[in-house]
Short mmCIF file of C-alpha atoms and ligand atoms in Angstrom, two decimals:
data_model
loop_
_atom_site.label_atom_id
_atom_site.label_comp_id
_atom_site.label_asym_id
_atom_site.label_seq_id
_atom_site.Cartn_x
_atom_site.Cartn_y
_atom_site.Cartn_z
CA UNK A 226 23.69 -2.71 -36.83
CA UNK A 227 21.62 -6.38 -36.64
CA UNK A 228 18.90 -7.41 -38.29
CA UNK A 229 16.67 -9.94 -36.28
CA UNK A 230 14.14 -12.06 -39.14
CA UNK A 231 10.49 -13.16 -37.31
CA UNK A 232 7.23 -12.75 -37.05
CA UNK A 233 6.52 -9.07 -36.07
CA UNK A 234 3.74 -7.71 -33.82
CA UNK A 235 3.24 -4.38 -32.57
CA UNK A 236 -0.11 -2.20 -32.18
CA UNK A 237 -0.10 1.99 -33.73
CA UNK A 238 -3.15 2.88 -31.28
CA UNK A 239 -6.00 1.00 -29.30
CA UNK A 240 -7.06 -1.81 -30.82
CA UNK A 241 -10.66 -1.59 -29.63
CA UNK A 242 -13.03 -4.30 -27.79
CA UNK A 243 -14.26 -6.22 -30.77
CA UNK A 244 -13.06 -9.22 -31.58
CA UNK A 245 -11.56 -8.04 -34.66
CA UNK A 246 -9.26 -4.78 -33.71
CA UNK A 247 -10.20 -1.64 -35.78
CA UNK A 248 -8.45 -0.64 -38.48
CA UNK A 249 -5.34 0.68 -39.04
CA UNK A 250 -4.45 -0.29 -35.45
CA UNK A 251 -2.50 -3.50 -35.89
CA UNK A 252 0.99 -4.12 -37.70
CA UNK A 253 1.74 -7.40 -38.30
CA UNK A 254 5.03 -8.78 -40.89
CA UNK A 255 4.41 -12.79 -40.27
CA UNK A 256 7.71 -12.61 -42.17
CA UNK A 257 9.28 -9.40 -41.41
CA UNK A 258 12.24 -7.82 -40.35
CA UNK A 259 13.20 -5.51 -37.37
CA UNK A 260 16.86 -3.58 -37.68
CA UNK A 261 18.59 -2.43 -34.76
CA UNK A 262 21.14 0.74 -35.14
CA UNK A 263 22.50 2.21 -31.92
CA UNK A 264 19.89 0.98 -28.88
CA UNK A 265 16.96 2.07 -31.47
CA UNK A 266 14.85 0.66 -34.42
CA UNK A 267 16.08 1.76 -37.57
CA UNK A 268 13.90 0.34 -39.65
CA UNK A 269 11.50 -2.85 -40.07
CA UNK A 270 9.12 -4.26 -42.72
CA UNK A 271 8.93 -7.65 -44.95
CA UNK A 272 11.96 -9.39 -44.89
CA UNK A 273 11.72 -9.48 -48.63
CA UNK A 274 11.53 -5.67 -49.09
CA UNK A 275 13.46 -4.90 -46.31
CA UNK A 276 16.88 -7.60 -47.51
CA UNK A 277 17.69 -5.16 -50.55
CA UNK A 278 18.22 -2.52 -48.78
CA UNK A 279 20.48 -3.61 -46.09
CA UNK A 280 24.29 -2.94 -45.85
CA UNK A 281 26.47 -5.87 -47.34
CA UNK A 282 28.20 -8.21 -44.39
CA UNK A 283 25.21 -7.04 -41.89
CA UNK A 284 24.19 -9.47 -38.96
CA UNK A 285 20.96 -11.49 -39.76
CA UNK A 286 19.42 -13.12 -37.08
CA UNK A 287 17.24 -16.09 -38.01
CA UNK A 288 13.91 -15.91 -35.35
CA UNK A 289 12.25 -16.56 -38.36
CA UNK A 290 9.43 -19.12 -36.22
CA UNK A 291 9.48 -17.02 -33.26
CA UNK A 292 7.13 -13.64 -33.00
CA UNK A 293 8.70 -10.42 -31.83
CA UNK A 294 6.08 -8.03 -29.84
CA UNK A 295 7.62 -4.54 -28.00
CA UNK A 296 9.01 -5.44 -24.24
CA UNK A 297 6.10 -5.36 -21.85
CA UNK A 298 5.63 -2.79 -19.25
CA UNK A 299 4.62 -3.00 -15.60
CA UNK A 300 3.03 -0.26 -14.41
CA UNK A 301 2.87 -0.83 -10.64
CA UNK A 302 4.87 -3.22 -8.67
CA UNK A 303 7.20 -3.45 -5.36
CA UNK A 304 10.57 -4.94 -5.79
CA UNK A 305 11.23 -4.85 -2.47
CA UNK A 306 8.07 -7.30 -1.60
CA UNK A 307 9.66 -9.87 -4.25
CA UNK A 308 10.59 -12.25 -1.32
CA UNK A 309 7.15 -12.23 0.80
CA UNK A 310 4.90 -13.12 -2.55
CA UNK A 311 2.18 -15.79 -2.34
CA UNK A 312 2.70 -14.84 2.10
CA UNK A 313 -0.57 -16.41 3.03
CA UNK A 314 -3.46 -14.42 2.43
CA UNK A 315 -5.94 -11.92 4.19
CA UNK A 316 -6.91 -8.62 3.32
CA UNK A 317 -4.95 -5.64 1.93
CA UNK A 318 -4.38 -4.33 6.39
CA UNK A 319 -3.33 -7.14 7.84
CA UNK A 320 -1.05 -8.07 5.08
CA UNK A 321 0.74 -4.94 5.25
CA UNK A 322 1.37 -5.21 8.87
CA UNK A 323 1.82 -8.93 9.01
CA UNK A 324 4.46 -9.67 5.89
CA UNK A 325 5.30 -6.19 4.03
CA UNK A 326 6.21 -3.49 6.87
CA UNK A 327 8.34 -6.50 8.39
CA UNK A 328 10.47 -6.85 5.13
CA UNK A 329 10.51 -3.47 4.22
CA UNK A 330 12.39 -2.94 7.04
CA UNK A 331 15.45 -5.68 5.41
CA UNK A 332 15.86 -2.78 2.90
CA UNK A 333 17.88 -0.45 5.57
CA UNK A 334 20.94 -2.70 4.44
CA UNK A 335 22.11 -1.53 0.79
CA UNK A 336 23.89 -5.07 0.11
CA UNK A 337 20.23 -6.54 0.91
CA UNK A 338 18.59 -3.77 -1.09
CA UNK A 339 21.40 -4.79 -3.60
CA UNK A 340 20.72 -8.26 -4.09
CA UNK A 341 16.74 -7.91 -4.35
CA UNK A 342 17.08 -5.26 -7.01
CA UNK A 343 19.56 -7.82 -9.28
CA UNK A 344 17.33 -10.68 -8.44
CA UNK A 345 13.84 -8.36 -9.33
CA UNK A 346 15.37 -7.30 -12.55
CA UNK A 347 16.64 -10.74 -13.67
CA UNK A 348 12.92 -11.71 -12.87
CA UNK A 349 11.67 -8.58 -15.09
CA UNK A 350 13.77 -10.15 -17.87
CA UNK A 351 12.76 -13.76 -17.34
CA UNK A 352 9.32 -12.89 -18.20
CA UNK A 353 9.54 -10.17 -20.63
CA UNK A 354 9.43 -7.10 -18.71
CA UNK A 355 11.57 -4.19 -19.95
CA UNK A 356 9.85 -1.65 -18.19
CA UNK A 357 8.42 -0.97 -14.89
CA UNK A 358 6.96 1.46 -12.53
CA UNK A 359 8.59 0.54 -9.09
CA UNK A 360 8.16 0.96 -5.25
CA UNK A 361 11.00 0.90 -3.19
CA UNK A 362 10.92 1.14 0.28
CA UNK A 363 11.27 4.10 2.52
CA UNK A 364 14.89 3.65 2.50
CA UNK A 365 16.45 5.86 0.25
CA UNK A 366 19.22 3.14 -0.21
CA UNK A 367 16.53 0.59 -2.05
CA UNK A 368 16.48 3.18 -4.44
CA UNK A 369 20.09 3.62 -5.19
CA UNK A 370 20.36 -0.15 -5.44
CA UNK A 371 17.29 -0.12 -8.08
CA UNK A 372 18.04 2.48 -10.14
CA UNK A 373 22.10 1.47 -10.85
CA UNK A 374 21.38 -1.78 -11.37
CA UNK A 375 18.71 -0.76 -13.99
CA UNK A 376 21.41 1.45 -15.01
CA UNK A 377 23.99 -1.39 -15.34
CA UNK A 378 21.02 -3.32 -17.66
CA UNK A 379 20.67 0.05 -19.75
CA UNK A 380 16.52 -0.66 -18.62
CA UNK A 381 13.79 2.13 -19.18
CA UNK A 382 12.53 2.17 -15.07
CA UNK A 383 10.45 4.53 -13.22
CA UNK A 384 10.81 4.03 -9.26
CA UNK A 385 10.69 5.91 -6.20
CA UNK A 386 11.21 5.50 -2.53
CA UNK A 387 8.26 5.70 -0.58
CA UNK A 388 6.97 7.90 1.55
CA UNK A 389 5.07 6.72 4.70
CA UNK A 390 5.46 9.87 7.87
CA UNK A 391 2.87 7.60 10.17
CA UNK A 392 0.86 4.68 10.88
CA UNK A 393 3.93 2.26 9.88
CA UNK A 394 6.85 0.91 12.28
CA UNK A 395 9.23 3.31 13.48
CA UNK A 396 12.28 1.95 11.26
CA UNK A 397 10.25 2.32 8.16
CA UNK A 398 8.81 6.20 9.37
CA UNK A 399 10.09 9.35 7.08
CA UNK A 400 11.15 12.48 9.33
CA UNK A 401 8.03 14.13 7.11
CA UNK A 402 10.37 16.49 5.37
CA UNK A 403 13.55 13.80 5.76
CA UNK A 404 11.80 12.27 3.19
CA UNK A 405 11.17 14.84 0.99
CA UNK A 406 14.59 15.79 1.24
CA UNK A 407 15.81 12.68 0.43
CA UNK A 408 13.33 12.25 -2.44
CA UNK A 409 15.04 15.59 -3.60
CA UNK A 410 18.48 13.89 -3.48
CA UNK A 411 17.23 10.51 -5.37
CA UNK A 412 15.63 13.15 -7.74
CA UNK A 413 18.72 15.01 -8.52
CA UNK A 414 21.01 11.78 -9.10
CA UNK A 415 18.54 9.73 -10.93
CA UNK A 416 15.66 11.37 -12.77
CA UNK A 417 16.61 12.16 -16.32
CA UNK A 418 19.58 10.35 -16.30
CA UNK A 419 19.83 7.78 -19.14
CA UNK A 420 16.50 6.48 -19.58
CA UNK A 421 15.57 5.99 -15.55
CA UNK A 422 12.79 8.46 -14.35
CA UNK A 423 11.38 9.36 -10.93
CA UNK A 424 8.27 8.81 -9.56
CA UNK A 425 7.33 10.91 -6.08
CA UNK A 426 5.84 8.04 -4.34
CA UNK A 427 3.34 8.53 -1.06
CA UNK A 428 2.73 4.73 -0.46
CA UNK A 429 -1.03 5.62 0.27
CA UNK A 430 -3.34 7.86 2.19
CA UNK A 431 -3.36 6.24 5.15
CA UNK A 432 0.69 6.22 6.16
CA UNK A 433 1.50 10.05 4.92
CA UNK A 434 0.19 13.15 7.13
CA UNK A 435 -0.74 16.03 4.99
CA UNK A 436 1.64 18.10 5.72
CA UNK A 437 3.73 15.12 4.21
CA UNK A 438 1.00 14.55 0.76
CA UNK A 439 1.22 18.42 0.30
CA UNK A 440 5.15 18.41 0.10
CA UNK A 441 4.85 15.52 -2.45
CA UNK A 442 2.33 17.99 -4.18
CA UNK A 443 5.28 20.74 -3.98
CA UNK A 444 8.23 18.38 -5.62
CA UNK A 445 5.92 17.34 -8.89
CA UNK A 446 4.94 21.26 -9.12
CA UNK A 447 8.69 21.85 -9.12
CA UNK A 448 9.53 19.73 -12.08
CA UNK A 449 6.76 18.96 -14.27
CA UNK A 450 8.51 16.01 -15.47
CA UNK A 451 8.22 13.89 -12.54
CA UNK A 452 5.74 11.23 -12.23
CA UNK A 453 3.56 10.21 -9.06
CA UNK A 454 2.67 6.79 -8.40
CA UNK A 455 0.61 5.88 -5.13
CA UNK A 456 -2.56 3.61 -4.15
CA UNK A 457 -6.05 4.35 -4.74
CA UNK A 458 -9.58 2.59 -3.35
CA UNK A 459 -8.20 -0.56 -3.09
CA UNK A 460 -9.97 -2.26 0.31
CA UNK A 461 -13.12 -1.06 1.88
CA UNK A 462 -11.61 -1.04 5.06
CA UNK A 463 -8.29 1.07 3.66
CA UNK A 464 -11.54 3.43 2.46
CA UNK A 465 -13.17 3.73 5.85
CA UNK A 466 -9.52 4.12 7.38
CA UNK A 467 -9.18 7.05 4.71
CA UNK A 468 -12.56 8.65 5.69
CA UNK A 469 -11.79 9.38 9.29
CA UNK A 470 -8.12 10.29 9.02
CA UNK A 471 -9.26 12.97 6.22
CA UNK A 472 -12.30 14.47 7.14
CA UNK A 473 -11.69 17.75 5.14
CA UNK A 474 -11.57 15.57 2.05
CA UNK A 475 -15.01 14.29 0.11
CA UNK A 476 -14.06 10.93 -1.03
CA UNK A 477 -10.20 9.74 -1.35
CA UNK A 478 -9.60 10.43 -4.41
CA UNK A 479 -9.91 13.80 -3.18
CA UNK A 480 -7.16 13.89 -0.62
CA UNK A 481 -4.88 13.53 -3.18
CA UNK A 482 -6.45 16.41 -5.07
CA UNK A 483 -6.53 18.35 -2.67
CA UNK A 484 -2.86 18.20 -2.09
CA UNK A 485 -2.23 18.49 -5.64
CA UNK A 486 -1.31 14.67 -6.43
CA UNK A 487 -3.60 13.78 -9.53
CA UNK A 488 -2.29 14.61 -13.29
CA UNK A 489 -1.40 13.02 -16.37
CA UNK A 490 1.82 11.65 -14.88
CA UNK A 491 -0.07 10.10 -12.13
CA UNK A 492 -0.50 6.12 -11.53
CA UNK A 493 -3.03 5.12 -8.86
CA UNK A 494 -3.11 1.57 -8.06
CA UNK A 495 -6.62 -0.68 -7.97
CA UNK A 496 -9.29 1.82 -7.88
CA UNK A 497 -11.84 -0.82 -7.20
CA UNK A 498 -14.06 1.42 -5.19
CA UNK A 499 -14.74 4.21 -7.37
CA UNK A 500 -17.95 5.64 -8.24
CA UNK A 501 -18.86 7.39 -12.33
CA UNK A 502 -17.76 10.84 -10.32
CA UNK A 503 -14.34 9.79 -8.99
CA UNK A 504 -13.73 8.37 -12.29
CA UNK A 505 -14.18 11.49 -14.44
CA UNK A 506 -12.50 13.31 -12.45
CA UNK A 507 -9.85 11.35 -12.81
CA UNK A 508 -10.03 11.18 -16.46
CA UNK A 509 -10.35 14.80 -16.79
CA UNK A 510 -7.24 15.33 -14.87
CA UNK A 511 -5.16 13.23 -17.16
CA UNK A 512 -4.44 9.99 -14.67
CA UNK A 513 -4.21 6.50 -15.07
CA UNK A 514 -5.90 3.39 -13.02
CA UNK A 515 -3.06 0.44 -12.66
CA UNK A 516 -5.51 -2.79 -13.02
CA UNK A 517 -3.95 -5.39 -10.78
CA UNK A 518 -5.63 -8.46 -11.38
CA UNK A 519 -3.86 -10.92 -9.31
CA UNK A 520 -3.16 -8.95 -6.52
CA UNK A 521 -6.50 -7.59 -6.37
CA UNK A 522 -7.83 -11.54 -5.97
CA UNK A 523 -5.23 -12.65 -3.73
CA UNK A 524 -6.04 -9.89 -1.58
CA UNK A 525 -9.60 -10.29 -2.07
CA UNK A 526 -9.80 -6.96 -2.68
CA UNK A 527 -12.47 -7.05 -5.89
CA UNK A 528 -13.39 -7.25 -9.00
CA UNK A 529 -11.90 -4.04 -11.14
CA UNK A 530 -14.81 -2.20 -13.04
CA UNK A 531 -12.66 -2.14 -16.27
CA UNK A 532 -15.82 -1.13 -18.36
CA UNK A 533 -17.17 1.80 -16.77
CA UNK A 534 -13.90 2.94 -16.70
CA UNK A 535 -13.52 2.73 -20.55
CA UNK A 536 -16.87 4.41 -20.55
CA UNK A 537 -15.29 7.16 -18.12
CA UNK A 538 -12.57 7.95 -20.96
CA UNK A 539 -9.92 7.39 -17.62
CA UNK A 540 -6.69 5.30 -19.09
CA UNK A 541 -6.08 1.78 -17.66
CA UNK A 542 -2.94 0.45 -17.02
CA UNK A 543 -1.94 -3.49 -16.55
CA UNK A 544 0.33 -4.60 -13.51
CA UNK A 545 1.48 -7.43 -11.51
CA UNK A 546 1.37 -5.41 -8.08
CA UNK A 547 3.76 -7.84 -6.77
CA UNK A 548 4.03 -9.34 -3.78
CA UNK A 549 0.51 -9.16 -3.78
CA UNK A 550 0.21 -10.14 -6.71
CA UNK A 551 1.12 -13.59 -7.47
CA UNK A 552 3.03 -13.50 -10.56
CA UNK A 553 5.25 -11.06 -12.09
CA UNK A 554 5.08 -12.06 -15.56
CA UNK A 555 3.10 -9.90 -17.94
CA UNK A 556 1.20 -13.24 -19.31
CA UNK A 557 -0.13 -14.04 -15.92
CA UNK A 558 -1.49 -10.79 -15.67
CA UNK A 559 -3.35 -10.72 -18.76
CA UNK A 560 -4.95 -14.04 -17.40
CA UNK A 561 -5.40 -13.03 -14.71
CA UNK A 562 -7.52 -9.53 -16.03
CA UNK A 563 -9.41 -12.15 -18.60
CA UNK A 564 -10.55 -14.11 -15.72
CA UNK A 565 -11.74 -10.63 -13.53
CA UNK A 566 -13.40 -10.00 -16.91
CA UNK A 567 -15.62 -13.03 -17.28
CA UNK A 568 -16.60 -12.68 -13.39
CA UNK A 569 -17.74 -9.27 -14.52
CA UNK A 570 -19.42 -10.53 -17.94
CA UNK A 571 -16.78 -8.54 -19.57
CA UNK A 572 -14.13 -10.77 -21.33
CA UNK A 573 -11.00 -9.34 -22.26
CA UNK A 574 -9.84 -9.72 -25.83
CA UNK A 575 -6.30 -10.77 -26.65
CA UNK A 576 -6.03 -7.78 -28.85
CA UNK A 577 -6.70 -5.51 -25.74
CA UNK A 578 -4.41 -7.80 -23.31
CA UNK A 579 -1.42 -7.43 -25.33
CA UNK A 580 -2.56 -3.55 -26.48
CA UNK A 581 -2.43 -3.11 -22.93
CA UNK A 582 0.90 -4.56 -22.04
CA UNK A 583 2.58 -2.68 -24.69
CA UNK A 584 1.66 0.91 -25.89
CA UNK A 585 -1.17 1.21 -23.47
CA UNK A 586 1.30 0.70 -20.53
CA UNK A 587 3.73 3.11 -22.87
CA UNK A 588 1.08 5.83 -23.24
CA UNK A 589 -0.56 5.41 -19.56
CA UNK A 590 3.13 5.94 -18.30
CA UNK A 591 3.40 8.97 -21.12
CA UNK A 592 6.41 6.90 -22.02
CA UNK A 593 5.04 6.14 -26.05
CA UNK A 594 7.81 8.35 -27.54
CA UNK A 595 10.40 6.04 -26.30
CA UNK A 596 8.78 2.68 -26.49
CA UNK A 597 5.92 0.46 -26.61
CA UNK A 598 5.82 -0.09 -30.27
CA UNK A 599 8.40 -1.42 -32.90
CA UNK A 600 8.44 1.68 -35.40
CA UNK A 601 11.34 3.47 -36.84
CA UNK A 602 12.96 5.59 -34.05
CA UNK A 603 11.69 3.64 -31.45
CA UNK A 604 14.11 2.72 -29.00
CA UNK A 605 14.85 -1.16 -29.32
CA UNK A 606 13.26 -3.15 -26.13
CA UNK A 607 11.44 -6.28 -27.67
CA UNK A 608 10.61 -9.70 -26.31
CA UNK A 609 11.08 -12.85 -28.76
CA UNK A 610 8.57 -15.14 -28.17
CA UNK A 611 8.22 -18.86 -28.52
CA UNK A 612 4.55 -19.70 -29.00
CA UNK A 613 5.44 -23.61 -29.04
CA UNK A 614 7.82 -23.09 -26.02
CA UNK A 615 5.70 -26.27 -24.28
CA UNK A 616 4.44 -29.28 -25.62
CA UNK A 617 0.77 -28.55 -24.43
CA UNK A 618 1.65 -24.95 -25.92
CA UNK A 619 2.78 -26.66 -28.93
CA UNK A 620 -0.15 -28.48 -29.54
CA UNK A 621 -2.57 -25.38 -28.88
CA UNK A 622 -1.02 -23.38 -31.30
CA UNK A 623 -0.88 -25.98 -34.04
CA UNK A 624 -4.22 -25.92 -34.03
CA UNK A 625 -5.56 -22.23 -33.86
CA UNK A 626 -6.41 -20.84 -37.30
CA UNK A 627 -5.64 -17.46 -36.84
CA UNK A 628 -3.29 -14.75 -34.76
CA UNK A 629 -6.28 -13.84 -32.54
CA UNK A 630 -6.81 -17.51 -31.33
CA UNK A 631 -2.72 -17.33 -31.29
CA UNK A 632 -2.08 -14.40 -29.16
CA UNK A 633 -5.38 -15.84 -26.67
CA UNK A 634 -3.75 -19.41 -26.00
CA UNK A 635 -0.46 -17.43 -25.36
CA UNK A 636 -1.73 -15.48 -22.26
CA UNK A 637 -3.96 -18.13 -21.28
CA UNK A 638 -1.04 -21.18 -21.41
CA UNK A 639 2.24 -18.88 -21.67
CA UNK A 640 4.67 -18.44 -19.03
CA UNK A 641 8.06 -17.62 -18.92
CA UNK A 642 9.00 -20.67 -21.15
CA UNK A 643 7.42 -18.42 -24.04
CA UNK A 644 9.73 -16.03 -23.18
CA UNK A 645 12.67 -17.02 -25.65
CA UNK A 646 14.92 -13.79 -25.23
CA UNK A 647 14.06 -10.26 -23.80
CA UNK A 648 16.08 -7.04 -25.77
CA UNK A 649 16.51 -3.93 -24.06
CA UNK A 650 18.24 -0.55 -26.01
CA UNK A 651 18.85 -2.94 -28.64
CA UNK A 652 20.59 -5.28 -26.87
CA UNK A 653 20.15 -9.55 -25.57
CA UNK A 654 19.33 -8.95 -21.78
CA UNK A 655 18.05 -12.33 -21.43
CA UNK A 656 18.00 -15.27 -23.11
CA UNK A 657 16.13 -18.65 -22.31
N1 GUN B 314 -1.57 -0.18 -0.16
C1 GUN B 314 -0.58 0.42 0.53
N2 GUN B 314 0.58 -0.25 0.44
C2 GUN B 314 0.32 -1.31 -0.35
C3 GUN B 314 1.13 -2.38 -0.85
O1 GUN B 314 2.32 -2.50 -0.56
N3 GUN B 314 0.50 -3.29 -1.65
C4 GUN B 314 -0.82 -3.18 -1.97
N4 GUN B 314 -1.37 -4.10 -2.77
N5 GUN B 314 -1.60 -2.19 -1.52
C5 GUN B 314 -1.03 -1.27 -0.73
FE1 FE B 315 0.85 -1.94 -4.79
#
């Protein structure tokens, strides 16, 4: 066991839009204690209550001016596009064709897929990511490469490889079954095993036949445990691209109804487009909208609707959607959202940022019995953070009065100086 002494943050449910969160929804220790037994939180609470209880000759570790807040979560982003971020500009179409399909195709070589995945996940660390929902390629190599090196870094990950059976460069075009099959393989040797997970991943409408979206449809009615992860409404022209390939289909949402594609393990990237129908239905079937703020400016893509999808009752996730997004770090994204927000007269409060990076991410990804909060039982994945990590940060947060102000200046002014040390199963991954 170890005992790590600091300033402890974690949220038990949503904290609500207010500027004060609702009750009963926040835990914070300013002096409290977190301690680590086997990969998983043992127990935590005041230092002072918790010191009596602990076994003679443990470890203490003194944090006692940092603040401790569960790892953050990613719920969309594609390692294998960390090389072409910030690839100048355009629109979601011509970005695809011009920078990703290009390096995509670098991903047929496992060393390459190798050294991207280390470098991704030593990213991840760098700015306090201990989880993430991950695109590969269509290779199923990039996915070997991600999923052992998350393995070696004993990391929480979902990931699949993507499917794409048309409209994409030969060398990056699934046989359409190939790829089911070898989504079947990646399955079998990965999902389940330690705490990595699979998600059957169509890259979008536009690049999959349906024959090819209806197998997809057949794997996560196979094994309920899956997860799906694809894009969703993202670029009007994507949307007009979707209408005429689909013509059975009402809207696009509904393509990947109708081929059985939308549940409560389901991730759909951006949703910028949708109307109050699209979004109930979404809600009522359990699924959650990955808000990519970054990505979703850099592509000029728009401005996510993040109230009327509160209003919906349809879960929203936070993620960096890199490379089109321009930073991975979890700070930069809540920024990023607060700044979508206030174009929208709709400003995002700290309290909801960080919810959402932590067990909102965690119960979007239907991960919140393993992590997203520091509670007893909870497995141990934690960033340390150090809110005077800069001198301009320094000053800032010598002169907020309370945690609110605290926790805004963070995501506003924090980057991956902040990020002191990242823990993952209850052990150091990273340290600054
Ligand atoms: N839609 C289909 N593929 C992609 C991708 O790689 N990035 C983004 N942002 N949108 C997509
Ligand atoms: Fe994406």
């Amino acid at each position: 066991g170890l005992v790590l002494r600091a300033e402890l943050l974690s949220f038990d449910a949503d904290p609500g839009d207010g500027d004060t969160p609702l009750p009963g929804t926040v835990r914070h220790l300013p002096d409290g204690a977190l301690w680590l037994e086997n990969g998983r939180i043992r127990a935590l609470d005041d230092y002072v209550r918790l010191a009596p209880q602990l076994p003679e000759g443990i470890e203490i570790v003194d944090h006692s001016d940092k603040l401790i807040m569960p790892g953050f979560i990613d719920s969309h982003v594609h390692y294998v596009q960390l090389e072409i971020m910030a690839s100048y500009g355009r629109q979601l179409l011509d970005w695809l064709n011009d920078y990703t399909f290009p390096e995509e195709c670098r991903f047929a070589v496992r060393e390459h897929a190798d050294a991207i995945a280390e470098a991704f996940i030593e990213e991840l660390l760098r700015v306090g990511t201990t989880t993430a929902q991950v695109f590969g390629s269509s290779h199923p190599q990039s996915m070997e490469a991600f999923f052992a090196a998350s393995q070696r870094r004993e990391l929480r990950m979902l990931a699949g490889k993507v499917l794409m059976d048309r409209h994409a460069p030969e060398a990056l075009t699934d046989d359409t079954f190939g790829g089911i099959h070898d989504s079947e393989r990646l399955i079998a040797d990965w999902h389940g095993k330690g705490r990595l997970g699979y998600s059957v991943t169509p890259r979008f409408a536009p690049t999959s036949t349906r024959a090819q979206l209806d197998a997809a449809g057949g794997l996560l009615r196979s094994d309920p445990s899956l997860w799906l992860q694809t894009h969703l409404a993202e670029n009007t022209g994507e949307i007009a691209w979707v209408a005429e390939l689909f013509p059975e289909s009402r809207d696009y949402l509904n393509v990947y109804e109708q081929s059985g594609l939308v549940g409560p393990r389901s991730t759909f990237a951006h949703g910028i487009h949708l109307d109050d129908e699209m979004r109930a239905r979404l809600a009522g079937q359990g699924a959650n909208i990955a808000f990519c703020p970054s990505s979703n400016m850099f592509l000029g893509s728009g401005l996510f609707d993040r109230r009327s999808a509160r209003e919906a009752g349809l879960a929203v996730s936070v993620a960096s959607d890199i490379g089109a997004g321009t930073d991975l770090s979890g700070l930069a994204t809540l920024k990023a959202a607060y700044q979508v927000g206030q174009l929208r007269g709709e400003a995002l409060t700290a309290w909801q940022g960080f919810y959402a990076l932590t067990l909102g991410n965690a119960r979007a990804l239907s991960l919140d019995g393993h992590i997203g909060r520091l509670a007893e039982g909870m497995e141990a994945d934690f960033v340390v953070l150090d809110t005077r990590a800069t001198p301009l940060l320094a000053r800032r947060t010598a002169r907020c009065q309370t945690l609110a102000e605290r926790l805004f200046a963070l995501m506003m002014l924090g980057d991956d100086r902040a990020i002191l040390e990242t823990w993952a199963n209850g052990r150091c991954q990273h340290r600054r």
